[in-house]
């Protein structure tokens, strides 16, 4: 469906045949066709890859802007915390919005808003550093990004059907990570040559390209029984999502464990950048190279997860992924050589990609269509509720005590979380 289409893609009757049987037939047809032959998934896939390519610039550029102006990892962590807090607040109502509106138009609007907001930063920086602007722009972008992320999760099933969810999520994550290899490397080079603000400008442009691609993606129509019923308030919507999570034993356990995991790991990126620049004395180009090399791990994890999950089942795959994250994290602060830092970053990201893809795919598989936005919103609200505080605490502790002991404690706690999962319904979930 193009931009000028008169009817919304998720309205009943917007495409020929809107009944449940037609939807099931369409879902079955998509499930028998290889992903690379599915036009709409291909365009969506390309749009997200391009968006991540640009977004990886901001992942490095924003912390570098703060570090360049203040020299403080605690200030870097504070910026991460502020952005994370905005995501948590947005997650409260994101599901209600996603379940009620045209999801395609919502995704496009989110991309355009972020293009405009990030585009302001390099323009203002022409007249000198303005740290306050980062604390204003990033929370807004993170809030809009949460709306996009919840919408993103809900539309993948509409693109490929239930049977290909893990494969589709793995491919999306793998190519996003591939873009993440080139992005940080280029961001480091651009930051070294032209300054971090210029790298943020590339991020802004990438959102414009993503929005343009999404204009040409068609999503399967939601049937009447897949659309939300009587509309309620935001808190009621959040309670509905929480009730579903609480009623599903595996999702309930995942939510609790990931609450702690996010608290420990949201500030990891700031910690790695600080370790490379402050502890080891390397430049912005090295930071970009390490981030690019580390992203290779995400590619490997995302490509391997579907096969590993088929052989081992959900529980063992997720548990081993969290344990691997912990072991890699524990060693990061002690690594003194750049190749070792890059290898440990790659190991952490590979395990995080496997665990994250498993978690998202399971949630998509077991949640009814009309609840998917609200359940995703509730999951992320609870999942990330303490993460901003964790990022601030982690980076403050690293500045006070050094990166090595902080990384060791955080990594060991992640391993303990994996052990705890063996005492929950996660242990036997999805065994082949």
Coordinates of N, CA and C in Angstrom, one line a residue, residues 288-371:
X288 N 34.9 3.3 17.9 CA 34.0 2.8 16.8 C 34.4 1.5 16.3
X289 N 35.7 1.2 16.2 CA 36.2 -0.1 15.7 C 35.8 -1.2 16.6
X290 N 35.9 -1.0 18.0 CA 35.6 -2.0 18.9 C 34.1 -2.3 18.9
X291 N 33.3 -1.2 18.8 CA 31.8 -1.4 18.7 C 31.4 -2.1 17.5
X292 N 32.1 -1.8 16.4 CA 31.8 -2.6 15.1 C 32.2 -4.0 15.2
X293 N 33.4 -4.3 15.8 CA 33.8 -5.7 16.0 C 32.8 -6.4 16.9
X294 N 32.4 -5.7 18.0 CA 31.5 -6.3 18.9 C 30.1 -6.7 18.3
X295 N 29.7 -5.8 17.4 CA 28.4 -6.1 16.7 C 28.4 -7.4 15.9
X296 N 29.6 -7.8 15.5 CA 29.7 -9.1 14.8 C 29.1 -10.2 15.6
X297 N 29.2 -10.1 16.9 CA 28.6 -11.1 17.8 C 27.1 -11.1 17.7
X298 N 26.5 -9.9 17.6 CA 25.0 -9.9 17.4 C 24.6 -10.6 16.1
X299 N 25.4 -10.4 15.0 CA 25.0 -11.1 13.8 C 25.1 -12.6 14.0
X300 N 26.1 -13.1 14.7 CA 26.3 -14.5 14.9 C 25.1 -15.1 15.8
X301 N 24.8 -14.4 16.8 CA 23.8 -14.8 17.7 C 22.4 -14.8 17.1
X302 N 22.1 -13.8 16.3 CA 20.8 -13.7 15.6 C 20.6 -14.7 14.6
X303 N 21.7 -15.1 13.9 CA 21.6 -16.1 12.8 C 21.5 -17.5 13.4
X304 N 22.1 -17.7 14.5 CA 22.2 -19.0 15.1 C 21.0 -19.4 16.0
X305 N 20.3 -18.4 16.5 CA 19.3 -18.6 17.5 C 18.1 -19.5 17.1
X306 N 17.6 -19.4 15.8 CA 16.5 -20.2 15.4 C 16.9 -21.7 15.4
X307 N 18.0 -22.0 14.9 CA 18.4 -23.4 14.9 C 18.7 -24.0 16.3
X308 N 19.3 -23.1 17.2 CA 19.6 -23.6 18.5 C 18.3 -23.8 19.3
X309 N 17.4 -22.8 19.1 CA 16.1 -23.0 19.8 C 15.4 -24.2 19.4
X310 N 15.4 -24.6 18.1 CA 14.8 -25.8 17.6 C 15.3 -27.0 18.3
X311 N 16.7 -27.0 18.5 CA 17.3 -28.2 19.0 C 17.2 -28.3 20.5
X312 N 17.4 -27.2 21.2 CA 17.4 -27.2 22.7 C 16.1 -26.8 23.3
X313 N 15.3 -26.0 22.7 CA 14.1 -25.5 23.3 C 14.3 -24.1 23.8
X314 N 13.3 -23.4 24.2 CA 13.4 -22.0 24.6 C 14.2 -21.9 25.9
X315 N 13.8 -22.7 26.9 CA 14.4 -22.5 28.3 C 15.9 -22.6 28.3
X316 N 16.5 -23.7 27.8 CA 18.0 -23.9 27.8 C 18.7 -22.8 26.9
X317 N 18.1 -22.4 25.8 CA 18.7 -21.4 25.0 C 18.7 -20.0 25.7
X318 N 17.6 -19.6 26.3 CA 17.6 -18.4 27.0 C 18.5 -18.4 28.2
X319 N 18.5 -19.4 29.0 CA 19.3 -19.5 30.2 C 20.8 -19.4 29.9
X320 N 21.2 -20.2 28.9 CA 22.6 -20.2 28.5 C 23.0 -18.8 28.0
X321 N 22.1 -18.1 27.3 CA 22.4 -16.8 26.7 C 22.7 -15.8 27.9
X322 N 21.9 -15.8 28.9 CA 22.0 -14.9 30.0 C 23.3 -15.2 30.8
X323 N 23.6 -16.5 30.9 CA 24.9 -16.9 31.6 C 26.1 -16.4 30.8
X324 N 26.0 -16.5 29.4 CA 27.1 -16.1 28.6 C 27.3 -14.6 28.7
X325 N 26.2 -13.8 28.7 CA 26.3 -12.4 28.9 C 27.0 -12.0 30.2
X326 N 26.7 -12.7 31.3 CA 27.3 -12.5 32.5 C 28.8 -12.7 32.5
X327 N 29.2 -13.8 31.9 CA 30.7 -14.2 31.9 C 31.4 -13.1 31.1
X328 N 30.9 -12.7 29.9 CA 31.5 -11.7 29.1 C 31.6 -10.4 29.8
X329 N 30.6 -10.0 30.4 CA 30.5 -8.7 31.2 C 31.6 -8.7 32.3
X330 N 31.7 -9.8 33.0 CA 32.6 -9.9 34.1 C 34.0 -9.6 33.7
X331 N 34.4 -10.0 32.5 CA 35.8 -9.9 32.0 C 36.1 -8.6 31.4
X332 N 35.0 -7.8 31.0 CA 35.3 -6.6 30.2 C 36.1 -5.6 30.9
X333 N 35.9 -5.3 32.2 CA 36.6 -4.3 32.9 C 38.0 -4.6 33.2
X334 N 38.4 -6.0 33.1 CA 39.7 -6.4 33.4 C 40.6 -6.5 32.1
X335 N 39.9 -6.4 31.0 CA 40.6 -6.5 29.7 C 41.5 -5.3 29.5
X336 N 42.7 -5.5 29.1 CA 43.6 -4.3 28.9 C 44.0 -4.2 27.4
X337 N 43.7 -5.2 26.6 CA 44.0 -5.1 25.2 C 42.8 -4.9 24.4
X338 N 42.8 -4.0 23.4 CA 41.7 -3.7 22.6 C 41.1 -4.9 21.9
X339 N 41.8 -5.9 21.4 CA 41.2 -7.1 20.8 C 40.4 -7.9 21.8
X340 N 40.9 -7.9 23.0 CA 40.2 -8.7 24.1 C 38.9 -8.0 24.4
X341 N 38.9 -6.7 24.5 CA 37.7 -5.9 24.8 C 36.7 -6.2 23.6
X342 N 37.2 -6.1 22.4 CA 36.3 -6.4 21.3 C 35.7 -7.8 21.3
X343 N 36.5 -8.8 21.6 CA 36.0 -10.1 21.7 C 35.0 -10.3 22.7
X344 N 35.2 -9.8 23.9 CA 34.2 -9.9 25.0 C 32.9 -9.2 24.7
X345 N 33.1 -8.0 24.0 CA 31.9 -7.3 23.6 C 31.1 -8.1 22.6
X346 N 31.8 -8.8 21.7 CA 31.1 -9.6 20.7 C 30.4 -10.8 21.4
X347 N 31.1 -11.4 22.4 CA 30.4 -12.5 23.1 C 29.2 -12.1 23.8
X348 N 29.3 -10.9 24.5 CA 28.1 -10.4 25.2 C 27.0 -10.1 24.3
X349 N 27.2 -9.5 23.2 CA 26.2 -9.1 22.2 C 25.6 -10.4 21.5
X350 N 26.4 -11.4 21.3 CA 25.9 -12.6 20.7 C 24.9 -13.3 21.6
X351 N 25.3 -13.4 22.9 CA 24.4 -14.0 23.8 C 23.1 -13.1 24.0
X352 N 23.3 -11.8 24.1 CA 22.1 -10.9 24.2 C 21.2 -11.0 23.1
X353 N 21.7 -11.2 21.8 CA 20.9 -11.3 20.7 C 20.1 -12.6 20.7
X354 N 20.7 -13.7 21.2 CA 20.0 -15.0 21.3 C 18.9 -14.9 22.3
X355 N 19.2 -14.4 23.5 CA 18.2 -14.3 24.5 C 17.1 -13.4 24.2
X356 N 17.4 -12.2 23.6 CA 16.4 -11.2 23.3 C 15.5 -11.7 22.2
X357 N 16.1 -12.4 21.1 CA 15.2 -12.9 20.0 C 14.3 -14.0 20.6
X358 N 14.8 -14.9 21.4 CA 14.0 -15.9 22.0 C 12.8 -15.3 22.8
X359 N 13.1 -14.3 23.6 CA 12.1 -13.7 24.5 C 11.0 -13.0 23.6
X360 N 11.4 -12.3 22.6 CA 10.5 -11.6 21.8 C 9.6 -12.5 21.0
X361 N 10.2 -13.5 20.4 CA 9.5 -14.5 19.6 C 8.5 -15.3 20.5
X362 N 8.8 -15.7 21.7 CA 7.9 -16.4 22.5 C 6.7 -15.5 22.8
X363 N 7.0 -14.2 23.1 CA 5.9 -13.3 23.5 C 4.9 -13.1 22.3
X364 N 5.5 -13.0 21.1 CA 4.7 -12.9 19.9 C 3.9 -14.1 19.6
X365 N 4.4 -15.3 19.9 CA 3.7 -16.5 19.6 C 2.5 -16.8 20.5
X366 N 2.7 -16.4 21.8 CA 1.6 -16.8 22.8 C 0.6 -15.8 23.1
X367 N 0.8 -14.5 22.6 CA -0.1 -13.4 22.9 C -1.1 -13.3 21.8
X368 N -2.4 -13.2 22.1 CA -3.5 -12.9 21.1 C -3.2 -11.6 20.4
X369 N -3.6 -11.5 19.1 CA -3.3 -10.4 18.3 C -3.8 -9.1 18.9
X370 N -5.1 -9.1 19.5 CA -5.7 -7.9 20.0 C -5.0 -7.4 21.3
X371 N -4.2 -8.2 21.9 CA -3.5 -7.9 23.1 C -2.0 -7.6 22.9

